[in-house]
Amino acid sequence: PAAEPAQRAPPSRVSALRFGAFAGAAVDVGALPAATVGAALGMSMELASLRAELFGALFLPQRADLPDGRGGEFDLAVGGLRACARHAYGWFQVMGCAGFEAGRLSGRGLRVSRQHPRSTGWYAPGVDLGVAGTLGPSFGLLLRAGVAKPLARPEFVLDGTQAVHRAAALTVRLLLAAELYF
């Protein structure tokens, strides 16, 4: 009898693994004295229904003033890791993410007799929901909203007595970004 030809394994799906880089605008409500915008950058890796991100964001400084005219200026810089579960509907994806960010929350006095700049660590786990749209083989848009829970919320004070700012117990984050895939 003639031998049957050996069956070949299906080709591996290299296209299932996808890397990307994103950049966009971020909004923070709660970490600084007022809602503020910033810039966010990141890298992503997607495999099947999972997505992992390495990200960073820098937010514009915000001021807080006391009734006597003194006050402070505060800024926030963060970076972190995020893991997401995603489900695709054609060109459209829905994702739920959890992650951790670390960074620096800084403040400096304004209109004070002696300047005492202060920086403190910022550490916060967070969760968010998002949508992504793939607009071509190498381009997409990402929209995400979530919350971060700072592990510490130190007060920034003037002259050791008057509190100027303290981060909220829960901060809200928004992100709108363009992503390039490679």
Short mmCIF file of N, CA, C and O in Angstrom, two decimals, residues 55 77-81 100-104 121-124:
data_model
loop_
_atom_site.label_atom_id
_atom_site.label_comp_id
_atom_site.label_asym_id
_atom_site.label_seq_id
_atom_site.Cartn_x
_atom_site.Cartn_y
_atom_site.Cartn_z
N PHE A 55 4.09 52.15 30.79
CA PHE A 55 3.63 53.50 30.48
C PHE A 55 4.27 54.55 31.39
O PHE A 55 4.80 54.23 32.46
N ALA A 77 4.54 63.09 38.19
CA ALA A 77 5.12 62.26 37.14
C ALA A 77 4.99 60.81 37.58
O ALA A 77 5.32 60.48 38.73
N VAL A 78 4.47 59.94 36.72
CA VAL A 78 4.28 58.54 37.06
C VAL A 78 4.74 57.63 35.94
O VAL A 78 4.81 58.03 34.77
N GLY A 79 5.01 56.41 36.28
CA GLY A 79 5.29 55.35 35.32
C GLY A 79 4.82 54.05 35.91
O GLY A 79 4.71 53.92 37.13
N GLY A 80 4.54 53.06 35.07
CA GLY A 80 4.05 51.82 35.63
C GLY A 80 3.83 50.72 34.62
O GLY A 80 4.17 50.84 33.45
N LEU A 81 3.22 49.67 35.12
CA LEU A 81 2.86 48.49 34.34
C LEU A 81 1.36 48.26 34.45
O LEU A 81 0.76 48.51 35.50
N PHE A 100 -0.18 48.98 38.28
CA PHE A 100 0.45 49.67 39.39
C PHE A 100 1.34 50.77 38.83
O PHE A 100 2.04 50.55 37.84
N GLU A 101 1.29 51.95 39.46
CA GLU A 101 2.14 53.06 39.04
C GLU A 101 2.95 53.57 40.21
O GLU A 101 2.52 53.49 41.36
N ALA A 102 4.12 54.06 39.89
CA ALA A 102 4.99 54.68 40.88
C ALA A 102 5.52 55.96 40.27
O ALA A 102 5.66 56.08 39.05
N GLY A 103 5.78 56.94 41.11
CA GLY A 103 6.27 58.21 40.58
C GLY A 103 6.61 59.18 41.68
O GLY A 103 6.97 58.79 42.80
N ARG A 104 6.44 60.46 41.34
CA ARG A 104 6.82 61.53 42.25
C ARG A 104 5.76 62.62 42.22
O ARG A 104 5.36 63.10 41.17
N GLY A 121 7.13 60.16 47.26
CA GLY A 121 6.82 59.07 46.34
C GLY A 121 5.33 58.94 46.10
O GLY A 121 4.51 59.26 46.96
N TRP A 122 4.99 58.54 44.90
CA TRP A 122 3.60 58.29 44.53
C TRP A 122 3.51 56.82 44.15
O TRP A 122 4.20 56.37 43.23
N TYR A 123 2.69 56.07 44.85
CA TYR A 123 2.51 54.64 44.59
C TYR A 123 1.01 54.37 44.59
O TYR A 123 0.34 54.67 45.59
N ALA A 124 0.51 53.80 43.49
CA ALA A 124 -0.94 53.62 43.40
C ALA A 124 -1.31 52.45 42.50
O ALA A 124 -0.91 52.42 41.33
#
